PDB file of C-alpha atoms in Angstrom:
ATOM      1  CA  GLY A   1      -0.509  -0.126   0.199  1.00 67.00           C
ATOM      2  CA  ALA A   2       0.938   3.688   0.157  1.00 84.00           C
ATOM      3  CA  VAL A   3       1.366   4.170  -3.783  1.00 91.00           C
ATOM      4  CA  VAL A   4       2.101   7.690  -4.920  1.00 95.00           C
ATOM      5  CA  SER A   5       1.219   7.966  -8.792  1.00 96.00           C
ATOM      6  CA  GLN A   6       3.057  11.090 -10.586  1.00 97.00           C
ATOM      7  CA  HIS A   7       2.315  12.128 -14.579  1.00 97.00           C
ATOM      8  CA  PRO A   8       3.429  12.657 -16.940  1.00 97.00           C
ATOM      9  CA  SER A   9       7.225  10.683 -15.666  1.00 97.00           C
ATOM     10  CA  TRP A  10       8.632  13.098 -17.953  1.00 96.00           C
ATOM     11  CA  VAL A  11       7.813  16.623 -20.316  1.00 97.00           C
ATOM     12  CA  ILE A  12      10.141  18.318 -22.877  1.00 97.00           C
ATOM     13  CA  CYS A  13       8.188  22.208 -23.856  1.00 96.00           C
ATOM     14  CA  LYS A  14       9.702  25.019 -25.156  1.00 96.00           C
ATOM     15  CA  SER A  15      10.166  28.054 -23.433  1.00 97.00           C
ATOM     16  CA  GLY A  16       6.794  29.852 -23.049  1.00 96.00           C
ATOM     17  CA  THR A  17       4.618  27.790 -22.141  1.00 97.00           C
ATOM     18  CA  SER A  18       3.002  26.171 -19.064  1.00 97.00           C
ATOM     19  CA  VAL A  19       3.096  21.824 -18.056  1.00 97.00           C
ATOM     20  CA  LYS A  20       0.829  20.387 -15.625  1.00 97.00           C
ATOM     21  CA  ILE A  21       1.576  18.014 -13.760  1.00 98.00           C
ATOM     22  CA  GLU A  22      -0.834  15.424 -11.681  1.00 97.00           C
ATOM     23  CA  CYS A  23       0.738  13.733  -7.668  1.00 96.00           C
ATOM     24  CA  ARG A  24      -2.156  10.474  -7.196  1.00 96.00           C
ATOM     25  CA  SER A  25      -1.727   9.045  -3.499  1.00 93.00           C
ATOM     26  CA  LEU A  26      -3.201   6.321  -5.396  1.00 93.00           C
ATOM     27  CA  ASP A  27      -4.445   3.757  -1.883  1.00 89.00           C
ATOM     28  CA  PHE A  28      -4.612   6.159   0.272  1.00 88.00           C
ATOM     29  CA  GLN A  29      -6.166   9.955   1.338  1.00 87.00           C
ATOM     30  CA  ALA A  30      -4.124  12.229   1.401  1.00 87.00           C
ATOM     31  CA  THR A  31      -5.338  15.780   3.744  1.00 83.00           C
ATOM     32  CA  THR A  32      -1.428  17.224   2.497  1.00 91.00           C
ATOM     33  CA  MET A  33       0.990  17.416  -0.071  1.00 94.00           C
ATOM     34  CA  PHE A  34       4.316  18.190  -1.235  1.00 95.00           C
ATOM     35  CA  TRP A  35       6.081  19.291  -3.877  1.00 97.00           C
ATOM     36  CA  TYR A  36       9.622  18.998  -4.049  1.00 96.00           C
ATOM     37  CA  ARG A  37      12.326  19.939  -7.086  1.00 96.00           C
ATOM     38  CA  GLN A  38      15.847  18.515  -7.806  1.00 95.00           C
ATOM     39  CA  PHE A  39      18.354  19.909  -9.385  1.00 93.00           C
ATOM     40  CA  PRO A  40      21.487  17.672 -10.963  1.00 88.00           C
ATOM     41  CA  LYS A  41      23.727  16.612  -8.290  1.00 84.00           C
ATOM     42  CA  GLN A  42      22.173  18.179  -5.640  1.00 88.00           C
ATOM     43  CA  SER A  43      19.371  17.160  -2.455  1.00 88.00           C
ATOM     44  CA  LEU A  44      15.181  17.554  -2.974  1.00 93.00           C
ATOM     45  CA  MET A  45      14.259  21.230  -2.489  1.00 94.00           C
ATOM     46  CA  LEU A  46      11.473  21.558  -0.761  1.00 94.00           C
ATOM     47  CA  MET A  47       8.612  24.512  -3.019  1.00 96.00           C
ATOM     48  CA  ALA A  48       5.515  24.042  -1.230  1.00 95.00           C
ATOM     49  CA  THR A  49       2.614  22.455   1.226  1.00 94.00           C
ATOM     50  CA  SER A  50      -0.198  21.660  -1.039  1.00 91.00           C
ATOM     51  CA  ASN A  51      -2.901  21.185   1.454  1.00 88.00           C
ATOM     52  CA  GLU A  52      -6.605  19.403   0.840  1.00 85.00           C
ATOM     53  CA  GLY A  53      -9.595  21.830   0.131  1.00 83.00           C
ATOM     54  CA  SER A  54      -6.595  25.868   0.794  1.00 86.00           C
ATOM     55  CA  LYS A  55      -3.887  27.105  -0.760  1.00 89.00           C
ATOM     56  CA  ALA A  56      -0.986  25.936  -0.558  1.00 93.00           C
ATOM     57  CA  THR A  57       1.597  27.216   1.109  1.00 94.00           C
ATOM     58  CA  TYR A  58       5.430  28.037  -0.274  1.00 96.00           C
ATOM     59  CA  GLU A  59       8.311  28.297   0.647  1.00 94.00           C
ATOM     60  CA  GLN A  60      11.353  31.184   0.855  1.00 93.00           C
ATOM     61  CA  GLY A  61      11.973  32.780  -2.776  1.00 93.00           C
ATOM     62  CA  VAL A  62       8.873  29.933  -5.146  1.00 95.00           C
ATOM     63  CA  GLU A  63       6.894  32.138  -6.750  1.00 94.00           C
ATOM     64  CA  LYS A  64       3.701  31.516  -6.174  1.00 93.00           C
ATOM     65  CA  ASP A  65       2.434  32.787  -8.650  1.00 94.00           C
ATOM     66  CA  LYS A  66       4.533  30.867 -10.643  1.00 96.00           C
ATOM     67  CA  PHE A  67       4.401  27.252  -9.456  1.00 97.00           C
ATOM     68  CA  LEU A  68       0.456  27.033  -9.102  1.00 96.00           C
ATOM     69  CA  ILE A  69      -0.617  24.112  -6.874  1.00 95.00           C
ATOM     70  CA  ASN A  70      -4.235  23.107  -6.496  1.00 91.00           C
ATOM     71  CA  HIS A  71      -4.942  20.274  -3.829  1.00 89.00           C
ATOM     72  CA  ALA A  72      -9.082  19.523  -4.994  1.00 83.00           C
ATOM     73  CA  SER A  73      -9.513  15.820  -4.163  1.00 89.00           C
ATOM     74  CA  LEU A  74      -7.932  13.728  -0.720  1.00 89.00           C
ATOM     75  CA  THR A  75      -5.878  12.602  -4.316  1.00 92.00           C
ATOM     76  CA  LEU A  76      -5.153  14.448  -6.033  1.00 94.00           C
ATOM     77  CA  SER A  77      -2.422  17.364  -6.385  1.00 95.00           C
ATOM     78  CA  THR A  78      -1.527  19.850  -9.419  1.00 96.00           C
ATOM     79  CA  LEU A  79       1.620  21.112 -10.175  1.00 97.00           C
ATOM     80  CA  THR A  80       1.364  24.484 -13.040  1.00 97.00           C
ATOM     81  CA  VAL A  81       5.374  25.393 -13.826  1.00 97.00           C
ATOM     82  CA  THR A  82       3.494  29.396 -16.258  1.00 97.00           C
ATOM     83  CA  SER A  83       5.428  30.416 -18.509  1.00 96.00           C
ATOM     84  CA  ALA A  84       8.431  27.483 -17.942  1.00 97.00           C
ATOM     85  CA  HIS A  85      12.220  29.262 -19.596  1.00 96.00           C
ATOM     86  CA  PRO A  86      14.946  26.759 -19.350  1.00 96.00           C
ATOM     87  CA  GLU A  87      16.029  27.005 -15.625  1.00 95.00           C
ATOM     88  CA  ASP A  88      13.393  25.934 -14.444  1.00 96.00           C
ATOM     89  CA  SER A  89      14.573  22.261 -15.925  1.00 97.00           C
ATOM     90  CA  SER A  90      14.233  20.081 -13.588  1.00 97.00           C
ATOM     91  CA  PHE A  91      13.584  17.555 -11.577  1.00 97.00           C
ATOM     92  CA  TYR A  92       9.985  17.478 -10.260  1.00 98.00           C
ATOM     93  CA  ILE A  93       9.005  15.135  -7.305  1.00 97.00           C
ATOM     94  CA  CYS A  94       6.005  15.273  -5.176  1.00 97.00           C
ATOM     95  CA  SER A  95       5.008  13.230  -2.186  1.00 95.00           C
ATOM     96  CA  ALA A  96       1.727  12.455  -0.359  1.00 93.00           C
ATOM     97  CA  MET A  97       1.771  12.075   4.206  1.00 88.00           C
ATOM     98  CA  ARG A  98      -0.327   9.427   5.331  1.00 80.00           C
ATOM     99  CA  VAL A  99      -2.082  10.435   8.744  1.00 70.00           C
ATOM    100  CA  ALA A 100      -0.475   8.516  10.373  1.00 66.00           C
ATOM    101  CA  ALA A 101       1.098   7.494  14.123  1.00 55.00           C
ATOM    102  CA  ASP A 102       4.272   8.246  11.854  1.00 65.00           C
ATOM    103  CA  ASN A 103       2.814  10.528   9.101  1.00 69.00           C
ATOM    104  CA  GLU A 104       5.241   9.115   6.947  1.00 79.00           C
ATOM    105  CA  GLN A 105       5.959  10.833   3.424  1.00 86.00           C
ATOM    106  CA  PHE A 106       6.031   8.617   0.951  1.00 91.00           C
ATOM    107  CA  PHE A 107       6.270   9.851  -3.141  1.00 94.00           C
ATOM    108  CA  GLY A 108       5.554   9.890  -6.342  1.00 96.00           C
ATOM    109  CA  PRO A 109       8.189   9.115  -9.097  1.00 96.00           C
ATOM    110  CA  GLY A 110       8.860  12.083 -10.313  1.00 97.00           C
ATOM    111  CA  THR A 111       8.802  13.742 -13.145  1.00 97.00           C
ATOM    112  CA  ARG A 112      11.523  15.259 -15.636  1.00 97.00           C
ATOM    113  CA  LEU A 113      10.897  18.361 -17.112  1.00 97.00           C
ATOM    114  CA  THR A 114      13.339  19.638 -20.069  1.00 97.00           C
ATOM    115  CA  VAL A 115      12.166  23.255 -21.617  1.00 97.00           C
ATOM    116  CA  LEU A 116      13.822  24.251 -24.739  1.00 96.00           C
TER     117      LEU A 116
ATOM    118  CA  GLN B   1      24.459  26.394   8.107  1.00 57.00           C
ATOM    119  CA  LYS B   2      22.870  24.293   6.936  1.00 64.00           C
ATOM    120  CA  GLU B   3      19.932  22.920   8.095  1.00 89.00           C
ATOM    121  CA  VAL B   4      20.943  18.684   7.795  1.00 94.00           C
ATOM    122  CA  GLU B   5      24.225  17.955   6.615  1.00 94.00           C
ATOM    123  CA  GLN B   6      26.161  15.195   5.247  1.00 94.00           C
ATOM    124  CA  ASN B   7      29.068  14.225   3.951  1.00 85.00           C
ATOM    125  CA  SER B   8      29.992  14.255   0.373  1.00 76.00           C
ATOM    126  CA  GLY B   9      30.674  11.126  -0.183  1.00 81.00           C
ATOM    127  CA  PRO B  10      31.630   9.878  -2.707  1.00 92.00           C
ATOM    128  CA  LEU B  11      32.035   6.654   0.415  1.00 95.00           C
ATOM    129  CA  SER B  12      32.984   3.729  -1.274  1.00 96.00           C
ATOM    130  CA  VAL B  13      32.785   0.328  -0.170  1.00 96.00           C
ATOM    131  CA  PRO B  14      34.228  -3.499  -0.866  1.00 97.00           C
ATOM    132  CA  GLU B  15      31.541  -5.690  -1.115  1.00 97.00           C
ATOM    133  CA  GLY B  16      30.230  -7.423   1.839  1.00 97.00           C
ATOM    134  CA  ALA B  17      31.837  -4.630   3.954  1.00 97.00           C
ATOM    135  CA  ILE B  18      30.240  -2.013   7.035  1.00 97.00           C
ATOM    136  CA  ALA B  19      29.192   1.037   5.055  1.00 97.00           C
ATOM    137  CA  SER B  20      28.969   4.782   7.371  1.00 96.00           C
ATOM    138  CA  LEU B  21      26.662   7.662   6.919  1.00 97.00           C
ATOM    139  CA  ASN B  22      26.791  10.037   9.302  1.00 96.00           C
ATOM    140  CA  CYS B  23      24.330  13.389   9.035  1.00 96.00           C
ATOM    141  CA  THR B  24      23.638  16.514  11.598  1.00 96.00           C
ATOM    142  CA  TYR B  25      20.831  18.584  12.077  1.00 96.00           C
ATOM    143  CA  SER B  26      20.962  22.270  12.791  1.00 94.00           C
ATOM    144  CA  ASP B  27      17.459  22.618  14.844  1.00 91.00           C
ATOM    145  CA  ARG B  28      16.720  20.947  18.619  1.00 91.00           C
ATOM    146  CA  GLY B  29      13.353  20.950  18.058  1.00 88.00           C
ATOM    147  CA  SER B  30      13.626  17.928  15.137  1.00 90.00           C
ATOM    148  CA  GLN B  31      10.707  15.638  16.464  1.00 86.00           C
ATOM    149  CA  SER B  32      11.439  12.017  13.310  1.00 91.00           C
ATOM    150  CA  PHE B  33      14.808  11.389  11.744  1.00 94.00           C
ATOM    151  CA  PHE B  34      14.403   9.106   7.805  1.00 94.00           C
ATOM    152  CA  TRP B  35      16.870   8.148   5.877  1.00 96.00           C
ATOM    153  CA  TYR B  36      15.570   7.395   2.641  1.00 95.00           C
ATOM    154  CA  ARG B  37      18.315   5.499  -1.099  1.00 96.00           C
ATOM    155  CA  GLN B  38      18.323   7.450  -4.272  1.00 95.00           C
ATOM    156  CA  TYR B  39      18.734   5.532  -7.762  1.00 95.00           C
ATOM    157  CA  SER B  40      20.337   7.660 -10.468  1.00 92.00           C
ATOM    158  CA  GLY B  41      16.963   9.549 -12.295  1.00 91.00           C
ATOM    159  CA  LYS B  42      14.510   8.294  -9.231  1.00 94.00           C
ATOM    160  CA  SER B  43      12.361   9.895  -6.443  1.00 94.00           C
ATOM    161  CA  PRO B  44      13.740   8.886  -2.911  1.00 94.00           C
ATOM    162  CA  GLU B  45      12.537   5.935  -1.245  1.00 92.00           C
ATOM    163  CA  LEU B  46      12.556   5.107   1.884  1.00 91.00           C
ATOM    164  CA  ILE B  47      15.264   2.719   4.160  1.00 94.00           C
ATOM    165  CA  MET B  48      14.414   3.830   7.237  1.00 92.00           C
ATOM    166  CA  PHE B  49      13.100   5.813  10.021  1.00 92.00           C
ATOM    167  CA  ILE B  50      14.417   7.163  13.945  1.00 95.00           C
ATOM    168  CA  TYR B  51      12.486   8.664  16.783  1.00 92.00           C
ATOM    169  CA  SER B  52      14.273   8.964  19.458  1.00 93.00           C
ATOM    170  CA  ASN B  53      18.202   7.886  20.613  1.00 95.00           C
ATOM    171  CA  GLY B  54      19.137   4.696  20.380  1.00 96.00           C
ATOM    172  CA  ASP B  55      19.790   2.276  17.756  1.00 96.00           C
ATOM    173  CA  LYS B  56      17.395   0.622  15.510  1.00 96.00           C
ATOM    174  CA  GLU B  57      17.778  -2.225  13.100  1.00 97.00           C
ATOM    175  CA  ASP B  58      16.245  -2.889  10.165  1.00 95.00           C
ATOM    176  CA  GLY B  59      17.449  -6.279   8.058  1.00 96.00           C
ATOM    177  CA  ARG B  60      21.260  -5.525   7.030  1.00 97.00           C
ATOM    178  CA  PHE B  61      20.877  -1.763   8.140  1.00 97.00           C
ATOM    179  CA  THR B  62      21.031   0.222  11.078  1.00 98.00           C
ATOM    180  CA  ALA B  63      20.080   3.930  12.214  1.00 97.00           C
ATOM    181  CA  GLN B  64      21.383   5.541  15.363  1.00 97.00           C
ATOM    182  CA  LEU B  65      20.060   8.652  16.948  1.00 97.00           C
ATOM    183  CA  ASN B  66      21.348  11.205  19.338  1.00 96.00           C
ATOM    184  CA  LYS B  67      19.279  14.089  20.132  1.00 95.00           C
ATOM    185  CA  ALA B  68      21.927  15.884  22.503  1.00 95.00           C
ATOM    186  CA  SER B  69      25.223  15.896  19.639  1.00 95.00           C
ATOM    187  CA  GLN B  70      21.844  16.824  17.238  1.00 96.00           C
ATOM    188  CA  TYR B  71      24.008  13.181  15.123  1.00 96.00           C
ATOM    189  CA  VAL B  72      22.334  10.624  13.381  1.00 97.00           C
ATOM    190  CA  SER B  73      23.817   7.737  11.411  1.00 97.00           C
ATOM    191  CA  LEU B  74      23.208   4.791   9.425  1.00 98.00           C
ATOM    192  CA  LEU B  75      25.100   1.820   8.832  1.00 98.00           C
ATOM    193  CA  ILE B  76      24.864  -0.102   6.054  1.00 98.00           C
ATOM    194  CA  ARG B  77      26.760  -4.339   6.869  1.00 98.00           C
ATOM    195  CA  ASP B  78      26.888  -7.188   4.308  1.00 97.00           C
ATOM    196  CA  SER B  79      27.298  -4.041   1.650  1.00 97.00           C
ATOM    197  CA  GLN B  80      25.868  -5.003  -1.670  1.00 97.00           C
ATOM    198  CA  PRO B  81      26.452  -3.220  -5.584  1.00 96.00           C
ATOM    199  CA  SER B  82      22.091  -3.002  -4.764  1.00 95.00           C
ATOM    200  CA  ASP B  83      23.509  -0.506  -1.654  1.00 97.00           C
ATOM    201  CA  SER B  84      25.101   2.027  -4.657  1.00 97.00           C
ATOM    202  CA  ALA B  85      23.028   4.361  -3.997  1.00 96.00           C
ATOM    203  CA  THR B  86      23.131   8.030  -2.714  1.00 96.00           C
ATOM    204  CA  TYR B  87      21.670   8.496   0.546  1.00 97.00           C
ATOM    205  CA  LEU B  88      19.101  11.809   2.159  1.00 96.00           C
ATOM    206  CA  CYS B  89      19.304  12.224   5.363  1.00 96.00           C
ATOM    207  CA  ALA B  90      16.223  13.814   6.389  1.00 95.00           C
ATOM    208  CA  VAL B  91      15.263  15.554   9.636  1.00 94.00           C
ATOM    209  CA  ASN B  92      11.031  15.977  10.123  1.00 89.00           C
ATOM    210  CA  ASN B  93       9.992  19.231  12.065  1.00 83.00           C
ATOM    211  CA  ASP B  94       6.510  20.104  11.442  1.00 80.00           C
ATOM    212  CA  TYR B  95       5.294  17.756   9.566  1.00 81.00           C
ATOM    213  CA  LYS B  96       8.319  19.370   6.847  1.00 87.00           C
ATOM    214  CA  LEU B  97      10.968  17.487   5.861  1.00 90.00           C
ATOM    215  CA  SER B  98      14.743  19.055   5.034  1.00 92.00           C
ATOM    216  CA  PHE B  99      16.509  16.848   3.385  1.00 94.00           C
ATOM    217  CA  GLY B 100      20.595  16.498   3.130  1.00 94.00           C
ATOM    218  CA  ALA B 101      22.882  17.178   0.302  1.00 92.00           C
ATOM    219  CA  GLY B 102      23.363  13.037   0.476  1.00 94.00           C
ATOM    220  CA  THR B 103      26.292  11.006   0.679  1.00 95.00           C
ATOM    221  CA  THR B 104      26.649   8.906  -3.265  1.00 95.00           C
ATOM    222  CA  VAL B 105      27.570   5.248  -1.922  1.00 96.00           C
ATOM    223  CA  THR B 106      29.460   2.689  -3.521  1.00 96.00           C
ATOM    224  CA  VAL B 107      29.904  -1.088  -3.313  1.00 97.00           C
ATOM    225  CA  ARG B 108      32.381  -2.554  -5.165  1.00 94.00           C
ATOM    226  CA  ALA B 109      32.476  -5.793  -5.837  1.00 89.00           C
TER     227      ALA B 109
END
Protein backbone atom coordinates (compact mmCIF):
# COMPACT_ATOMS: atom_id res chain seq x y z
CA GLY A 1 0.00 0.00 0.00
CA ALA A 2 0.86 3.73 0.08
CA VAL A 3 1.54 4.21 -3.62
CA VAL A 4 1.94 7.65 -5.13
CA SER A 5 1.91 8.22 -8.86
CA GLN A 6 2.97 11.18 -10.94
CA HIS A 7 2.06 12.09 -14.47
CA PRO A 8 3.75 12.68 -16.78
CA SER A 9 7.03 10.97 -15.93
CA TRP A 10 8.84 13.28 -18.30
CA VAL A 11 7.96 16.25 -20.43
CA ILE A 12 9.77 18.44 -22.93
CA CYS A 13 8.27 21.80 -23.74
CA LYS A 14 9.12 25.05 -25.43
CA SER A 15 10.02 28.14 -23.46
CA GLY A 16 6.96 30.16 -22.54
CA THR A 17 4.51 27.28 -22.35
CA SER A 18 2.82 25.97 -19.22
CA VAL A 19 3.16 22.44 -17.94
CA LYS A 20 0.87 20.64 -15.50
CA ILE A 21 2.12 17.78 -13.33
CA GLU A 22 -0.29 15.53 -11.45
CA CYS A 23 0.38 13.76 -8.18
CA ARG A 24 -2.02 11.06 -7.00
CA SER A 25 -2.15 8.93 -3.89
CA LEU A 26 -3.54 5.66 -5.22
CA ASP A 27 -4.53 3.74 -2.13
CA PHE A 28 -4.79 6.24 0.67
CA GLN A 29 -6.11 9.68 1.32
CA ALA A 30 -3.62 12.48 1.66
CA THR A 31 -4.75 15.72 3.20
CA THR A 32 -1.25 17.05 2.75
CA MET A 33 1.03 16.71 -0.24
CA PHE A 34 4.43 18.26 -0.83
CA TRP A 35 6.19 19.39 -3.97
CA TYR A 36 9.96 19.21 -4.25
CA ARG A 37 12.44 20.20 -6.92
CA GLN A 38 15.80 18.58 -7.44
CA PHE A 39 18.53 19.95 -9.69
CA PRO A 40 21.32 17.63 -10.88
CA LYS A 41 23.76 16.59 -8.16
CA GLN A 42 21.72 18.49 -5.55
CA SER A 43 19.30 17.42 -2.88
CA LEU A 44 15.56 17.81 -2.77
CA MET A 45 14.31 21.28 -2.03
CA LEU A 46 10.80 21.72 -0.71
CA MET A 47 8.85 24.12 -2.90
CA ALA A 48 5.45 24.11 -1.27
CA THR A 49 3.04 22.30 0.99
CA SER A 50 -0.33 21.54 -0.51
CA ASN A 51 -3.36 21.05 1.72
CA GLU A 52 -6.64 19.73 0.42
CA GLY A 53 -9.22 22.46 0.09
CA SER A 54 -6.94 25.35 0.96
CA LYS A 55 -4.19 27.45 -0.55
CA ALA A 56 -0.73 26.02 -0.79
CA THR A 57 2.04 27.28 1.46
CA TYR A 58 5.15 28.20 -0.48
CA GLU A 59 8.72 28.12 0.79
CA GLN A 60 10.77 31.26 0.76
CA GLY A 61 12.03 32.12 -2.71
CA VAL A 62 9.43 30.08 -4.59
CA GLU A 63 7.17 32.20 -6.80
CA LYS A 64 3.58 31.26 -6.14
CA ASP A 65 2.39 32.86 -9.36
CA LYS A 66 4.81 30.79 -11.38
CA PHE A 67 4.25 27.48 -9.64
CA LEU A 68 0.50 27.07 -9.27
CA ILE A 69 -0.62 24.33 -6.93
CA ASN A 70 -4.11 22.93 -6.68
CA HIS A 71 -5.14 20.24 -4.21
CA ALA A 72 -8.73 19.68 -5.19
CA SER A 73 -9.28 16.27 -3.65
CA LEU A 74 -7.84 13.99 -1.01
CA THR A 75 -5.98 12.02 -3.66
CA LEU A 76 -4.87 14.59 -6.20
CA SER A 77 -2.58 17.59 -6.23
CA THR A 78 -1.38 19.37 -9.34
CA LEU A 79 1.61 21.61 -9.96
CA THR A 80 1.49 23.91 -12.97
CA VAL A 81 4.71 25.54 -14.09
CA THR A 82 3.55 28.66 -15.89
CA SER A 83 5.54 30.29 -18.67
CA ALA A 84 8.32 27.79 -18.24
CA HIS A 85 11.90 28.78 -19.02
CA PRO A 86 15.06 26.70 -19.38
CA GLU A 87 16.06 27.44 -15.78
CA ASP A 88 12.87 25.65 -14.66
CA SER A 89 14.22 22.41 -16.10
CA SER A 90 14.47 20.08 -13.16
CA PHE A 91 13.22 16.89 -11.53
CA TYR A 92 9.92 17.60 -9.78
CA ILE A 93 8.90 15.15 -7.08
CA CYS A 94 5.74 15.07 -5.04
CA SER A 95 5.07 13.28 -1.80
CA ALA A 96 1.88 12.49 0.02
CA MET A 97 1.61 12.29 3.74
CA ARG A 98 -0.42 9.48 5.21
CA VAL A 99 -2.05 10.58 8.40
CA ALA A 100 -0.95 8.03 10.91
CA ALA A 101 1.21 7.77 13.96
CA ASP A 102 4.35 8.33 11.94
CA ASN A 103 3.05 10.83 9.35
CA GLU A 104 5.29 9.18 6.83
CA GLN A 105 5.70 10.79 3.43
CA PHE A 106 5.45 8.59 0.36
CA PHE A 107 7.19 9.86 -2.74
CA GLY A 108 6.01 9.77 -6.29
CA PRO A 109 8.37 8.61 -9.03
CA GLY A 110 9.12 12.17 -10.15
CA THR A 111 8.65 14.16 -13.34
CA ARG A 112 11.60 15.22 -15.44
CA LEU A 113 10.88 18.61 -17.00
CA THR A 114 13.04 19.90 -19.81
CA VAL A 115 12.33 23.37 -21.17
CA LEU A 116 13.92 24.14 -24.52
CA GLN B 1 24.44 27.20 8.30
CA LYS B 2 22.68 24.38 6.49
CA GLU B 3 19.87 22.72 8.39
CA VAL B 4 20.97 19.19 7.56
CA GLU B 5 24.55 18.31 6.73
CA GLN B 6 25.98 15.08 5.39
CA ASN B 7 29.39 13.95 4.27
CA SER B 8 29.22 14.43 0.52
CA GLY B 9 31.36 11.41 -0.27
CA PRO B 10 31.71 9.60 -2.47
CA LEU B 11 32.10 6.69 -0.11
CA SER B 12 33.57 3.57 -1.66
CA VAL B 13 33.40 0.29 0.22
CA PRO B 14 34.15 -3.29 -0.81
CA GLU B 15 31.33 -5.77 -1.09
CA GLY B 16 30.52 -7.30 2.27
CA ALA B 17 31.93 -4.39 4.28
CA ILE B 18 30.09 -1.91 6.50
CA ALA B 19 29.21 1.48 5.08
CA SER B 20 28.85 4.24 7.66
CA LEU B 21 26.92 7.41 6.85
CA ASN B 22 26.69 10.48 9.05
CA CYS B 23 24.26 13.35 9.34
CA THR B 24 24.01 16.35 11.64
CA TYR B 25 21.13 18.78 12.01
CA SER B 26 20.80 22.25 13.42
CA ASP B 27 17.28 22.41 14.83
CA ARG B 28 17.11 20.91 18.31
CA GLY B 29 13.34 20.77 18.05
CA SER B 30 13.44 18.25 15.21
CA GLN B 31 11.09 15.41 15.91
CA SER B 32 11.88 12.56 13.59
CA PHE B 33 14.62 11.50 11.26
CA PHE B 34 14.60 9.59 8.02
CA TRP B 35 17.08 7.87 5.75
CA TYR B 36 16.22 7.62 2.08
CA ARG B 37 18.02 5.89 -0.75
CA GLN B 38 17.95 7.47 -4.20
CA TYR B 39 19.14 5.82 -7.36
CA SER B 40 20.15 8.04 -10.25
CA GLY B 41 17.11 9.45 -12.04
CA LYS B 42 14.69 8.01 -9.50
CA SER B 43 12.81 9.45 -6.57
CA PRO B 44 13.84 8.70 -2.97
CA GLU B 45 12.73 5.50 -1.29
CA LEU B 46 12.49 5.23 2.46
CA ILE B 47 14.98 2.96 4.18
CA MET B 48 14.01 3.66 7.76
CA PHE B 49 13.05 6.30 10.27
CA ILE B 50 13.95 6.86 13.88
CA TYR B 51 12.43 8.99 16.65
CA SER B 52 14.14 7.97 19.85
CA ASN B 53 17.73 8.11 20.98
CA GLY B 54 19.64 4.93 20.45
CA ASP B 55 19.80 2.33 17.73
CA LYS B 56 17.14 0.95 15.44
CA GLU B 57 17.83 -2.07 13.29
CA ASP B 58 16.04 -3.23 10.16
CA GLY B 59 17.71 -6.05 8.30
CA ARG B 60 21.16 -4.94 7.18
CA PHE B 61 20.47 -1.34 8.15
CA THR B 62 20.96 0.28 11.55
CA ALA B 63 20.05 3.88 12.28
CA GLN B 64 21.51 5.62 15.30
CA LEU B 65 20.20 8.82 16.84
CA ASN B 66 21.82 11.08 19.40
CA LYS B 67 19.63 14.11 20.00
CA ALA B 68 22.05 15.69 22.46
CA SER B 69 24.72 15.73 19.76
CA GLN B 70 22.16 16.40 17.00
CA TYR B 71 23.56 13.48 15.10
CA VAL B 72 22.03 10.69 13.06
CA SER B 73 23.87 7.87 11.37
CA LEU B 74 23.15 4.91 9.14
CA LEU B 75 25.14 1.72 9.01
CA ILE B 76 24.82 -0.66 6.10
CA ARG B 77 26.16 -4.08 6.94
CA ASP B 78 27.24 -6.67 4.38
CA SER B 79 27.15 -4.03 1.65
CA GLN B 80 26.02 -5.23 -1.76
CA PRO B 81 26.59 -3.70 -5.20
CA SER B 82 22.85 -2.98 -5.29
CA ASP B 83 23.37 -0.65 -2.31
CA SER B 84 25.30 1.71 -4.59
CA ALA B 85 23.18 4.87 -4.52
CA THR B 86 22.90 8.29 -2.92
CA TYR B 87 21.67 8.24 0.66
CA LEU B 88 19.67 11.19 1.88
CA CYS B 89 19.20 12.15 5.49
CA ALA B 90 15.97 14.02 6.18
CA VAL B 91 14.77 15.77 9.31
CA ASN B 92 11.13 16.34 10.10
CA ASN B 93 9.97 19.60 11.64
CA ASP B 94 6.25 20.28 11.76
CA TYR B 95 5.63 17.70 9.02
CA LYS B 96 8.13 19.30 6.65
CA LEU B 97 11.19 17.37 5.59
CA SER B 98 14.54 19.07 5.23
CA PHE B 99 17.02 17.03 3.25
CA GLY B 100 20.77 16.86 3.40
CA ALA B 101 22.77 16.99 0.20
CA GLY B 102 23.23 13.23 0.24
CA THR B 103 26.17 10.85 0.41
CA THR B 104 26.98 8.81 -2.67
CA VAL B 105 27.95 5.25 -1.85
CA THR B 106 29.69 2.91 -4.26
CA VAL B 107 30.02 -0.75 -3.33
CA ARG B 108 32.90 -2.42 -5.17
CA ALA B 109 32.31 -6.03 -6.21
